[in-house]
Short mmCIF file of C-alpha atoms and ligand atoms in Angstrom, two decimals:
data_model
loop_
_atom_site.label_atom_id
_atom_site.label_comp_id
_atom_site.label_asym_id
_atom_site.label_seq_id
_atom_site.Cartn_x
_atom_site.Cartn_y
_atom_site.Cartn_z
CA MET A 1 -3.50 29.81 3.39
CA SER A 2 0.18 29.27 2.68
CA ALA A 3 1.10 26.13 0.76
CA ALA A 4 2.83 24.69 3.82
CA ALA A 5 -0.18 25.25 6.08
CA ARG A 6 -2.74 23.73 3.72
CA PRO A 7 -3.86 20.16 4.28
CA TRP A 8 -2.47 17.91 1.54
CA TRP A 9 -5.90 16.91 0.23
CA ARG A 10 -6.89 20.44 -0.76
CA GLU A 11 -4.98 20.01 -3.99
CA ALA A 12 -4.14 16.32 -4.15
CA VAL A 13 -4.31 14.31 -7.34
CA VAL A 14 -5.75 10.98 -6.28
CA TYR A 15 -5.43 7.92 -8.49
CA GLN A 16 -8.23 5.41 -8.23
CA ILE A 17 -7.15 1.78 -8.08
CA TYR A 18 -9.86 -0.68 -9.06
CA MET A 19 -7.91 -3.53 -7.51
CA ARG A 20 -9.35 -6.39 -9.58
CA SER A 21 -8.18 -4.73 -12.78
CA PHE A 22 -4.95 -2.97 -11.89
CA ALA A 23 -2.22 -5.63 -11.84
CA ASP A 24 -2.24 -9.35 -11.10
CA ALA A 25 0.84 -10.84 -9.45
CA SER A 26 -0.64 -14.19 -8.41
CA GLY A 27 -1.53 -15.18 -11.97
CA ASP A 28 -5.22 -15.92 -11.43
CA GLY A 29 -6.39 -13.20 -13.84
CA ILE A 30 -7.54 -10.89 -11.01
CA GLY A 31 -5.54 -7.92 -9.76
CA ASP A 32 -4.09 -8.08 -6.25
CA ILE A 33 -2.06 -6.22 -3.64
CA ALA A 34 1.25 -7.74 -4.73
CA GLY A 35 0.53 -6.60 -8.29
CA LEU A 36 -0.15 -3.09 -7.06
CA LEU A 37 2.99 -3.11 -4.94
CA ALA A 38 5.08 -4.04 -7.96
CA ARG A 39 3.61 -1.10 -9.89
CA LEU A 40 4.24 1.57 -7.28
CA PRO A 41 7.22 2.88 -9.29
CA TYR A 42 4.81 3.50 -12.17
CA LEU A 43 2.48 5.49 -9.92
CA HIS A 44 5.37 7.38 -8.43
CA GLU A 45 6.61 8.26 -11.91
CA LEU A 46 3.12 9.34 -12.94
CA GLY A 47 3.29 11.92 -10.19
CA ILE A 48 0.09 11.36 -8.21
CA ASP A 49 -0.23 12.27 -4.53
CA ALA A 50 -2.46 9.50 -3.28
CA ILE A 51 -4.22 6.32 -4.27
CA TRP A 52 -7.78 5.36 -3.46
CA ILE A 53 -8.19 1.61 -3.35
CA THR A 54 -11.68 0.23 -4.04
CA PRO A 55 -12.84 -2.33 -1.44
CA TRP A 56 -10.24 -5.00 -0.71
CA TYR A 57 -12.03 -6.55 2.25
CA ARG A 58 -13.24 -10.11 2.57
CA SER A 59 -16.18 -10.41 0.24
CA PRO A 60 -18.13 -12.95 -1.79
CA MET A 61 -17.63 -10.44 -4.64
CA ALA A 62 -21.27 -10.19 -5.63
CA ASP A 63 -20.54 -6.53 -6.47
CA GLY A 64 -16.79 -6.47 -7.01
CA GLY A 65 -16.13 -6.19 -3.26
CA TYR A 66 -18.78 -3.55 -2.48
CA ASP A 67 -20.44 -6.37 -0.58
CA VAL A 68 -18.22 -6.64 2.49
CA ALA A 69 -18.29 -9.75 4.67
CA ASP A 70 -15.48 -8.68 7.02
CA TYR A 71 -14.35 -5.05 7.20
CA ARG A 72 -11.23 -5.96 9.16
CA ASP A 73 -9.68 -8.45 6.80
CA ILE A 74 -8.46 -8.58 3.21
CA ASP A 75 -10.03 -10.91 0.68
CA PRO A 76 -7.72 -13.82 -0.17
CA LEU A 77 -8.13 -12.94 -3.86
CA PHE A 78 -6.16 -9.76 -3.14
CA GLY A 79 -3.76 -10.93 -0.43
CA THR A 80 -3.59 -10.78 3.35
CA LEU A 81 -3.93 -8.14 6.01
CA ALA A 82 -0.13 -8.20 6.32
CA ASP A 83 0.12 -7.50 2.57
CA ALA A 84 -2.21 -4.52 3.01
CA GLU A 85 -0.13 -3.18 5.89
CA GLY A 86 3.01 -3.67 3.82
CA LEU A 87 1.45 -1.79 0.92
CA ILE A 88 0.46 1.16 3.09
CA GLY A 89 4.02 1.36 4.39
CA ALA A 90 5.53 1.07 0.90
CA CYS A 91 3.26 3.83 -0.40
CA HIS A 92 4.22 6.09 2.48
CA GLU A 93 7.91 5.48 1.79
CA ARG A 94 7.32 6.85 -1.70
CA GLY A 95 5.29 9.78 -0.46
CA ILE A 96 2.00 8.34 -1.75
CA ARG A 97 -0.99 8.57 0.61
CA VAL A 98 -3.51 5.77 0.86
CA ILE A 99 -7.28 6.18 0.90
CA VAL A 100 -9.42 3.12 1.52
CA ASP A 101 -13.03 2.62 0.54
CA LEU A 102 -15.54 2.44 3.37
CA VAL A 103 -18.87 0.78 2.59
CA PRO A 104 -21.28 1.78 5.37
CA ASN A 105 -24.64 1.68 3.59
CA HIS A 106 -24.81 -2.10 3.36
CA THR A 107 -22.91 -5.25 4.20
CA SER A 108 -22.66 -8.49 2.29
CA ASP A 109 -25.45 -10.99 2.87
CA ARG A 110 -22.59 -13.21 4.10
CA HIS A 111 -21.55 -10.78 6.82
CA HIS A 112 -21.94 -12.51 10.20
CA TRP A 113 -24.46 -9.85 11.27
CA PHE A 114 -26.73 -10.67 8.37
CA GLU A 115 -26.32 -14.41 8.88
CA ALA A 116 -27.29 -13.89 12.51
CA ALA A 117 -30.26 -11.76 11.40
CA LEU A 118 -31.51 -14.53 9.12
CA ALA A 119 -31.16 -17.07 11.91
CA ALA A 120 -33.01 -14.85 14.40
CA GLU A 121 -36.71 -14.12 14.85
CA PRO A 122 -38.62 -11.22 13.37
CA GLY A 123 -38.36 -8.31 15.78
CA SER A 124 -35.04 -9.54 17.23
CA PRO A 125 -32.06 -7.26 17.94
CA GLU A 126 -30.16 -9.12 15.21
CA ARG A 127 -32.75 -8.10 12.63
CA SER A 128 -32.85 -4.52 13.83
CA ARG A 129 -29.33 -3.90 12.49
CA TYR A 130 -30.88 -4.15 9.02
CA TRP A 131 -34.29 -3.19 7.62
CA PHE A 132 -36.53 -6.22 8.04
CA ARG A 133 -40.26 -5.67 7.65
CA PRO A 134 -43.36 -7.78 7.17
CA GLY A 135 -44.79 -7.65 3.67
CA ARG A 136 -48.02 -6.08 2.56
CA GLY A 137 -51.01 -7.87 1.11
CA ARG A 138 -53.17 -10.48 2.75
CA GLY A 139 -50.35 -12.93 3.44
CA GLY A 140 -47.44 -10.50 3.38
CA GLU A 141 -46.64 -11.59 -0.15
CA LEU A 142 -46.11 -8.01 -1.36
CA PRO A 143 -42.98 -5.98 -0.55
CA PRO A 144 -43.23 -3.47 2.33
CA ASN A 145 -43.08 -0.51 -0.06
CA ASN A 146 -42.42 0.38 -3.69
CA TRP A 147 -38.73 1.23 -3.45
CA GLN A 148 -36.56 0.08 -6.34
CA SER A 149 -33.01 -1.21 -6.24
CA ARG A 150 -30.41 1.05 -7.84
CA PHE A 151 -29.41 -1.96 -9.91
CA GLY A 152 -32.95 -2.68 -11.08
CA GLY A 153 -35.95 -4.52 -9.68
CA LEU A 154 -37.39 -4.40 -6.19
CA ALA A 155 -35.33 -3.10 -3.30
CA TRP A 156 -36.80 -5.90 -1.14
CA THR A 157 -36.16 -9.62 -0.90
CA GLN A 158 -38.30 -12.01 1.10
CA VAL A 159 -36.72 -14.48 3.53
CA PRO A 160 -38.15 -17.94 4.32
CA ASP A 161 -40.10 -16.85 7.42
CA GLY A 162 -41.97 -14.30 5.29
CA GLU A 163 -40.25 -11.04 6.32
CA TRP A 164 -38.58 -8.86 3.72
CA TYR A 165 -35.24 -7.03 3.92
CA LEU A 166 -34.22 -3.83 2.20
CA HIS A 167 -31.37 -3.58 -0.31
CA LEU A 168 -30.98 -0.39 -2.31
CA PHE A 169 -28.42 -2.27 -4.42
CA ALA A 170 -28.16 -6.03 -5.12
CA PRO A 171 -30.02 -8.57 -2.92
CA GLU A 172 -26.55 -9.63 -1.71
CA GLN A 173 -26.13 -6.12 -0.22
CA PRO A 174 -28.63 -5.70 2.65
CA ASP A 175 -28.89 -2.09 3.88
CA LEU A 176 -27.77 -1.39 7.41
CA ASN A 177 -30.10 0.42 9.78
CA TRP A 178 -28.15 3.49 10.86
CA ALA A 179 -30.85 4.42 13.35
CA ASN A 180 -29.54 1.50 15.43
CA PRO A 181 -26.66 2.74 17.63
CA ALA A 182 -24.90 -0.62 17.32
CA VAL A 183 -24.28 0.15 13.65
CA ALA A 184 -22.64 3.50 14.38
CA ASP A 185 -20.50 1.93 17.12
CA GLU A 186 -19.34 -0.80 14.78
CA PHE A 187 -18.28 1.70 12.13
CA ASP A 188 -16.41 3.77 14.71
CA SER A 189 -14.46 0.65 15.47
CA ILE A 190 -13.86 -0.12 11.77
CA LEU A 191 -12.59 3.42 11.19
CA ARG A 192 -10.23 3.04 14.13
CA PHE A 193 -9.03 -0.31 12.82
CA TRP A 194 -7.84 1.29 9.57
CA LEU A 195 -6.65 4.53 11.14
CA ASP A 196 -4.53 2.39 13.44
CA ARG A 197 -3.02 0.96 10.25
CA ASP A 198 -2.20 4.49 9.20
CA VAL A 199 -4.47 5.00 6.22
CA ASP A 200 -4.67 8.63 5.16
CA GLY A 201 -8.34 8.70 4.45
CA PHE A 202 -11.60 7.11 3.46
CA ARG A 203 -13.80 7.28 0.42
CA ILE A 204 -17.36 6.95 1.69
CA ASP A 205 -19.40 4.66 -0.55
CA VAL A 206 -23.01 5.78 -1.11
CA ALA A 207 -22.55 8.57 1.44
CA HIS A 208 -25.98 9.92 0.51
CA GLY A 209 -27.84 6.70 1.31
CA LEU A 210 -27.26 5.83 4.93
CA MET A 211 -30.35 7.30 6.55
CA LYS A 212 -33.85 6.20 5.69
CA ASP A 213 -37.21 7.62 6.65
CA PRO A 214 -38.10 5.23 9.52
CA GLU A 215 -41.67 5.05 8.26
CA LEU A 216 -40.35 3.62 4.97
CA PRO A 217 -43.07 5.42 3.00
CA ASP A 218 -43.82 4.59 -0.60
CA LEU A 219 -41.98 6.77 -3.07
CA ALA A 220 -44.12 9.17 -4.99
CA GLN A 221 -44.22 8.45 -8.71
CA HIS A 222 -40.96 9.44 -10.43
CA ALA A 223 -39.24 10.23 -7.14
CA GLY A 224 -36.87 7.30 -7.30
CA ALA A 225 -33.76 9.22 -8.27
CA GLU A 226 -31.42 11.14 -6.02
CA HIS A 227 -32.83 14.35 -7.37
CA ASN A 228 -34.99 15.43 -4.52
CA GLY A 229 -32.93 18.34 -3.35
CA ALA A 230 -34.90 18.96 -0.20
CA GLY A 231 -33.26 16.58 2.24
CA SER A 232 -36.49 14.70 2.75
CA HIS A 233 -36.41 11.97 0.11
CA PRO A 234 -37.25 8.68 1.87
CA HIS A 235 -33.77 7.23 1.32
CA TRP A 236 -31.41 9.51 -0.64
CA ASP A 237 -29.51 12.49 0.70
CA ARG A 238 -31.51 12.94 3.87
CA ASP A 239 -30.33 15.75 6.10
CA GLU A 240 -29.72 13.37 9.03
CA VAL A 241 -26.76 11.70 7.32
CA GLN A 242 -24.60 14.68 8.24
CA ALA A 243 -24.63 13.76 11.94
CA ILE A 244 -22.84 10.51 11.08
CA TYR A 245 -20.09 12.38 9.29
CA GLN A 246 -19.67 14.91 12.08
CA ARG A 247 -19.09 11.99 14.41
CA TRP A 248 -16.50 10.47 12.06
CA ARG A 249 -14.79 13.81 11.72
CA ARG A 250 -14.34 14.03 15.49
CA LEU A 251 -13.07 10.47 15.59
CA ALA A 252 -10.52 10.97 12.79
CA ASP A 253 -9.36 14.30 14.18
CA ARG A 254 -8.24 12.53 17.32
CA TYR A 255 -5.69 10.73 15.13
CA GLY A 256 -4.15 13.89 13.74
CA GLY A 257 -2.26 13.89 10.48
CA GLU A 258 -4.92 15.36 8.17
CA ARG A 259 -7.03 12.29 7.44
CA LEU A 260 -9.26 12.79 4.44
CA PHE A 261 -12.91 11.85 4.04
CA VAL A 262 -14.26 12.06 0.50
CA ALA A 263 -17.96 11.49 -0.10
CA GLU A 264 -19.43 9.54 -2.95
CA ALA A 265 -22.75 11.37 -2.97
CA TRP A 266 -24.95 11.49 -6.05
CA VAL A 267 -27.10 14.45 -5.10
CA ALA A 268 -29.08 17.20 -6.77
CA GLY A 269 -26.46 19.83 -7.46
CA ALA A 270 -23.70 21.75 -5.76
CA ASP A 271 -25.86 23.14 -2.93
CA ARG A 272 -26.74 19.70 -1.67
CA LEU A 273 -23.16 18.51 -2.10
CA ALA A 274 -21.87 21.43 -0.06
CA ARG A 275 -23.70 20.06 2.99
CA TYR A 276 -21.36 17.05 3.06
CA VAL A 277 -18.29 19.24 3.33
CA ALA A 278 -19.66 22.00 5.52
CA SER A 279 -17.65 22.69 8.62
CA GLY A 280 -17.30 19.73 10.97
CA GLY A 281 -18.21 17.14 8.34
CA LEU A 282 -16.37 15.39 5.52
CA ASP A 283 -13.51 17.15 3.75
CA THR A 284 -14.32 16.77 0.09
CA ALA A 285 -16.85 15.14 -2.20
CA PHE A 286 -16.67 13.87 -5.74
CA ASN A 287 -17.93 16.50 -8.11
CA PHE A 288 -20.13 14.37 -10.33
CA ASP A 289 -21.66 17.43 -12.00
CA PHE A 290 -18.32 17.88 -13.75
CA LEU A 291 -18.22 14.21 -14.74
CA ARG A 292 -21.79 14.36 -16.04
CA CYS A 293 -21.24 17.55 -18.00
CA ALA A 294 -21.28 17.45 -21.80
CA TRP A 295 -18.30 18.64 -23.85
CA ASP A 296 -19.75 22.11 -24.14
CA ALA A 297 -18.06 25.36 -23.14
CA GLY A 298 -21.15 27.00 -21.66
CA GLU A 299 -22.17 23.98 -19.62
CA LEU A 300 -18.65 23.33 -18.37
CA ARG A 301 -18.21 26.92 -17.35
CA ALA A 302 -21.52 26.89 -15.52
CA VAL A 303 -20.57 23.72 -13.61
CA ILE A 304 -17.14 25.12 -12.74
CA ASP A 305 -18.62 28.40 -11.51
CA ARG A 306 -21.36 26.72 -9.53
CA THR A 307 -18.89 24.32 -7.97
CA LEU A 308 -16.44 27.00 -6.93
CA ALA A 309 -19.15 29.33 -5.66
CA THR A 310 -21.01 26.78 -3.54
CA LEU A 311 -18.03 24.91 -2.20
CA GLY A 312 -16.16 28.15 -1.71
CA GLY A 313 -18.83 29.15 0.78
CA THR A 314 -18.03 26.11 2.93
CA GLY A 315 -14.26 26.57 2.74
CA ALA A 316 -13.88 23.10 1.20
CA PRO A 317 -11.79 22.67 -1.94
CA ALA A 318 -13.42 21.58 -5.17
CA THR A 319 -12.66 18.19 -6.66
CA TRP A 320 -12.74 17.31 -10.34
CA VAL A 321 -13.37 13.89 -11.74
CA LEU A 322 -13.94 12.64 -15.27
CA SER A 323 -14.22 8.88 -14.86
CA ASN A 324 -14.56 6.12 -12.29
CA HIS A 325 -15.47 2.46 -12.08
CA ASP A 326 -19.21 3.16 -12.25
CA VAL A 327 -19.49 5.27 -15.39
CA GLN A 328 -18.67 5.00 -19.07
CA ARG A 329 -15.06 6.03 -19.68
CA HIS A 330 -14.89 9.66 -20.74
CA ILE A 331 -13.14 9.09 -24.07
CA THR A 332 -16.25 7.19 -25.12
CA ARG A 333 -18.56 9.80 -23.57
CA TYR A 334 -16.81 12.53 -25.52
CA ALA A 335 -16.70 10.50 -28.75
CA GLY A 336 -20.07 11.90 -29.81
CA SER A 337 -22.47 10.24 -32.16
CA PRO A 338 -21.67 8.40 -34.33
CA ALA A 339 -18.92 7.38 -31.90
CA ASP A 340 -15.53 8.68 -33.00
CA LEU A 341 -12.79 7.60 -30.58
CA VAL A 342 -10.24 9.84 -32.25
CA ARG A 343 -12.45 12.82 -31.44
CA GLY A 344 -13.13 11.40 -27.95
CA THR A 345 -9.41 11.04 -27.30
CA ARG A 346 -8.66 14.52 -28.52
CA ARG A 347 -11.29 15.93 -26.17
CA ALA A 348 -10.11 13.73 -23.31
CA ARG A 349 -6.60 15.14 -23.69
CA ALA A 350 -7.98 18.66 -23.56
CA ALA A 351 -10.22 17.73 -20.63
CA ALA A 352 -7.24 16.43 -18.67
CA LEU A 353 -5.49 19.78 -19.00
CA LEU A 354 -8.69 21.57 -18.05
CA MET A 355 -9.26 19.38 -14.99
CA LEU A 356 -5.69 19.60 -13.76
CA ALA A 357 -5.63 23.39 -14.12
CA LEU A 358 -8.78 23.97 -12.04
CA PRO A 359 -8.53 25.00 -8.40
CA GLY A 360 -8.71 22.11 -5.93
CA GLY A 361 -8.07 18.39 -6.11
CA ALA A 362 -8.52 15.91 -8.95
CA TYR A 363 -9.23 12.22 -9.33
CA ILE A 364 -7.76 10.03 -12.06
CA TYR A 365 -9.34 6.66 -12.74
CA GLN A 366 -6.82 3.96 -13.61
CA GLY A 367 -6.39 3.66 -17.35
CA GLU A 368 -7.52 7.15 -18.24
CA GLU A 369 -3.84 8.09 -18.31
CA LEU A 370 -3.41 5.37 -20.97
CA GLY A 371 -6.26 6.71 -23.08
CA LEU A 372 -8.44 3.64 -22.54
CA TRP A 373 -11.99 3.71 -23.77
CA GLU A 374 -15.14 1.89 -22.71
CA VAL A 375 -15.07 -1.73 -23.88
CA GLU A 376 -18.49 -2.15 -25.39
CA ASP A 377 -18.33 -5.65 -26.88
CA ILE A 378 -17.88 -7.84 -23.80
CA PRO A 379 -19.95 -10.99 -24.45
CA ALA A 380 -22.99 -11.20 -22.19
CA GLU A 381 -21.85 -14.52 -20.70
CA LEU A 382 -18.65 -12.89 -19.44
CA MET A 383 -20.35 -9.93 -17.75
CA GLN A 384 -19.73 -9.76 -14.01
CA ASP A 385 -21.52 -6.61 -12.89
CA PRO A 386 -24.60 -7.51 -10.80
CA ARG A 387 -26.38 -4.58 -12.41
CA PHE A 388 -26.20 -6.44 -15.73
CA ARG A 389 -28.10 -9.37 -14.23
CA LEU A 390 -30.68 -7.09 -12.62
CA SER A 391 -31.20 -4.49 -15.35
CA GLY A 392 -29.21 -5.39 -18.48
CA ARG A 393 -26.96 -2.36 -17.97
CA THR A 394 -23.33 -3.06 -17.26
CA ARG A 395 -20.38 -1.19 -15.76
CA ASP A 396 -17.91 -3.87 -16.83
CA GLY A 397 -16.81 -1.87 -19.88
CA CYS A 398 -14.83 0.57 -17.74
CA ARG A 399 -13.41 -2.17 -15.48
CA VAL A 400 -11.37 -4.17 -17.99
CA PRO A 401 -7.86 -5.07 -16.71
CA LEU A 402 -5.11 -2.62 -17.65
CA PRO A 403 -2.67 -3.28 -20.49
CA TRP A 404 0.88 -2.91 -19.22
CA SER A 405 3.12 -4.31 -21.95
CA GLY A 406 3.42 -6.76 -24.84
CA GLU A 407 1.47 -7.51 -27.97
CA VAL A 408 -1.24 -9.89 -26.78
CA SER A 409 -3.65 -10.16 -23.87
CA PRO A 410 -3.07 -10.22 -20.90
CA PHE A 411 -0.65 -7.44 -21.90
CA GLY A 412 1.48 -7.89 -18.79
CA PHE A 413 -1.56 -7.64 -16.50
CA SER A 414 -0.82 -11.18 -15.28
CA PRO A 415 2.68 -12.69 -15.13
CA ALA A 416 4.01 -14.28 -18.32
CA GLY A 417 2.97 -17.91 -18.61
CA ALA A 418 0.33 -17.65 -15.88
CA GLY A 419 -2.07 -19.47 -18.17
CA SER A 420 -5.11 -17.58 -16.85
CA THR A 421 -7.19 -15.10 -18.77
CA PRO A 422 -8.02 -11.67 -17.31
CA TRP A 423 -11.36 -11.66 -15.50
CA LEU A 424 -12.77 -9.46 -18.27
CA PRO A 425 -11.46 -9.73 -21.86
CA GLN A 426 -9.10 -7.01 -23.10
CA PRO A 427 -9.50 -5.64 -26.66
CA ASP A 428 -6.69 -6.59 -29.07
CA ALA A 429 -6.39 -2.92 -29.99
CA TRP A 430 -4.98 -2.24 -26.53
CA ARG A 431 -1.61 -3.50 -27.78
CA ALA A 432 -1.04 0.08 -28.94
CA PHE A 433 -2.10 1.47 -25.54
CA THR A 434 0.10 -0.42 -23.10
CA ALA A 435 1.96 1.62 -20.52
CA THR A 436 5.28 0.41 -21.91
CA SER A 437 4.48 1.38 -25.50
CA GLN A 438 3.44 4.86 -24.40
CA GLU A 439 6.43 5.44 -22.20
CA ARG A 440 8.71 6.37 -25.06
CA ASP A 441 6.14 8.28 -27.07
CA PRO A 442 6.08 12.03 -26.37
CA ASP A 443 2.63 12.29 -27.98
CA SER A 444 1.04 9.58 -25.87
CA MET A 445 -1.70 10.10 -23.31
CA LEU A 446 0.60 8.74 -20.60
CA GLU A 447 3.25 11.36 -21.33
CA LEU A 448 0.59 14.09 -21.34
CA TYR A 449 -0.52 13.03 -17.86
CA ARG A 450 3.05 12.73 -16.61
CA ARG A 451 4.03 16.13 -17.90
CA SER A 452 0.92 17.89 -16.73
CA LEU A 453 1.23 16.37 -13.26
CA ARG A 454 4.87 17.38 -13.07
CA ILE A 455 4.03 20.97 -14.01
CA ARG A 456 1.07 21.01 -11.65
CA ARG A 457 3.33 20.04 -8.77
CA SER A 458 5.89 22.72 -9.38
CA HIS A 459 3.84 25.64 -10.73
CA PRO A 460 2.87 27.99 -7.91
CA ALA A 461 -0.43 28.93 -9.59
CA LEU A 462 -1.80 25.38 -9.76
CA GLY A 463 -3.60 23.31 -7.14
CA ASP A 464 -5.56 25.12 -4.44
CA GLY A 465 -6.64 28.72 -5.06
CA ASP A 466 -8.97 30.66 -7.38
CA LEU A 467 -9.36 31.38 -11.04
CA GLU A 468 -10.38 34.36 -13.06
CA TRP A 469 -12.17 33.98 -16.38
CA ASP A 470 -10.84 35.87 -19.35
CA ALA A 471 -13.60 38.30 -20.35
CA ASP A 472 -12.31 38.55 -23.93
CA ALA A 473 -12.32 34.85 -24.70
CA PRO A 474 -13.90 33.98 -28.07
CA ALA A 475 -17.22 32.13 -28.11
CA ASN A 476 -17.00 28.50 -27.00
CA VAL A 477 -13.51 28.93 -25.61
CA LEU A 478 -12.80 28.47 -21.92
CA SER A 479 -9.98 30.72 -20.88
CA PHE A 480 -8.98 31.43 -17.30
CA GLN A 481 -6.06 32.81 -15.46
CA ARG A 482 -4.50 31.69 -12.20
CA GLU A 483 -1.94 33.66 -10.30
CA PRO A 484 0.94 33.94 -10.60
CA GLY A 485 1.16 34.08 -14.35
CA PHE A 486 -0.73 31.02 -15.58
CA ARG A 487 -3.49 30.68 -18.15
CA CYS A 488 -5.44 27.66 -19.37
CA ILE A 489 -7.26 27.88 -22.68
CA VAL A 490 -9.57 25.18 -23.98
CA ASN A 491 -11.01 25.51 -27.45
CA LEU A 492 -14.43 23.86 -27.66
CA SER A 493 -15.39 25.77 -30.80
CA THR A 494 -15.15 24.42 -34.32
CA SER A 495 -12.40 26.73 -35.54
CA ALA A 496 -8.83 27.40 -34.47
CA VAL A 497 -8.25 30.39 -32.16
CA GLU A 498 -5.29 32.73 -31.69
CA LEU A 499 -3.24 32.38 -28.52
CA PRO A 500 -2.56 35.60 -26.64
CA ALA A 501 0.59 37.37 -27.70
CA GLY A 502 3.57 37.27 -25.40
CA ALA A 503 2.66 34.02 -23.68
CA ASP A 504 4.80 30.88 -23.64
CA VAL A 505 3.05 27.60 -24.21
CA ILE A 506 4.19 25.26 -21.48
CA LEU A 507 1.99 22.35 -22.50
CA ALA A 508 -0.64 21.67 -25.15
CA SER A 509 -2.93 18.72 -25.62
CA ALA A 510 -2.26 18.65 -29.40
CA PRO A 511 0.26 20.31 -31.72
CA LEU A 512 -0.48 23.99 -32.30
CA ALA A 513 -1.60 24.82 -35.83
CA GLY A 514 0.72 27.67 -36.81
CA GLY A 515 0.60 29.12 -33.31
CA ARG A 516 -3.19 28.70 -33.16
CA LEU A 517 -5.16 26.44 -30.88
CA ALA A 518 -7.13 23.89 -32.92
CA PRO A 519 -10.66 22.79 -31.97
CA ASP A 520 -10.88 20.36 -29.02
CA THR A 521 -7.42 21.37 -27.84
CA ALA A 522 -6.19 22.87 -24.58
CA ALA A 523 -3.02 24.77 -23.77
CA TRP A 524 -1.30 25.87 -20.61
CA LEU A 525 0.43 29.22 -20.92
CA GLN A 526 3.02 30.99 -18.87
CA LEU A 527 2.24 34.70 -18.94
CA ALA A 528 4.89 37.35 -18.90
CA ARG A 529 5.26 38.70 -15.37
C1 GLC B 601 -21.06 2.76 -5.15
C2 GLC B 601 -19.90 2.09 -5.83
C3 GLC B 601 -20.44 1.06 -6.78
C4 GLC B 601 -21.22 0.05 -5.99
C5 GLC B 601 -22.30 0.72 -5.16
C6 GLC B 601 -22.85 -0.20 -4.12
O1 GLC B 601 -21.84 3.50 -6.03
O2 GLC B 601 -19.08 3.03 -6.44
O3 GLC B 601 -19.43 0.45 -7.53
O4 GLC B 601 -21.81 -0.86 -6.86
O5 GLC B 601 -21.82 1.82 -4.46
O6 GLC B 601 -21.91 -0.38 -3.10
#
């Protein structure tokens, strides 16, 4: 496919905005649309193609906005619907596409549908939009089955009249019943609402969870995870979910303009993931196997090969992702044990060059371009993640507000003199990691991302396409070529390796040691034609 004929998303670099933590213009310590708008020049300069904005809809914020009370309005914390429309327009003026987050698995417990369900009788049409069931046991005092919430504890909560409702996440996030046609109709209308506002795509939250076995059978012991792999798990990755996405595909195609659907689907391997992007369905899916992979040459190569082989069969492009708002930041993941952030950072720099050289699209999670790590010392009383309350495990450490400038918190996240504190505390050490301090430093993470994205945009070998592994690469070195004339080498071994003769280094993640590539370093090479 010629570059001009390919849909933009086949090779897009998408930057994830976790709105609460990106930039705060109102001064309340929580990021907002006006803050994001003011930082568009930064994103433009970074060189990304699109932004994905995590949920900005009206929400009681029991799960950072993944509990939506009104899908057609913006939460006042973030701004207004007019602000959102203005932002979409401003992004488009700068050539940045906008992907919004669609949350179809559950609503907020404050959504008017759920309020109506609570007010209605058991067996009513209002209740049938969710999963209400009588309990088990003599007086219905036991939950309808043994399903567990993803955040910990039972997946069922009892309401005053004795029925129970299903929530695979927090109790404030009741699961919708997608077997009820009213639910599908409502989401058609929500998709149209945002397509009419010219969004370029949707990230589908919990895309693997929408369909449930209508019998709601007990889970067999140890079958609680996504890892079923057969399409018949009672609530994860059931084959029937694909019909929903085929319907959305048809709907979006009527709008024209290459609208993107990207699935958040935690499934058992590349084969299962390929189903989401098979012809007539969604366009791409986050490649969590890459994110979950250890810093190990053999494992990375296996994931890359498996990804390209299985997705290749569907015609969909691969995506590559290292971090997001749900997982420990990758610098910390790569820091090893005992944790060594210098080592983690070195590997993260090499990983960025690896990711951006692979065929397909890539996702950058805000702050990874600043070299931010997981904040692991947030005091328990300041934790906001509902998962912390339900299981003691928190995702707040990767959601800390970004440091933009200055020497002390809020580091330009909120306006000077706002008097508020950021909604999660920022480490003092981030004074050396602000965007402004990195801007003038050629060795900074920010400059590495800027340069690599600039090269990626202009180099004809990068983006969509294939790769060929170098058969002569030394042990524990990933080396692959992309045509025309490009090679990426990543040294995951413990000793420095020679670079091929006659190649120009166009970018390296660390200084070359006498022309050799040090351990945990990556280089991009231009090969002689
Ligand atoms: C997805 C989101 C996560 C959220 C959950 C429930 O996994 O990425 O942040 O908590 O869905 O909506």
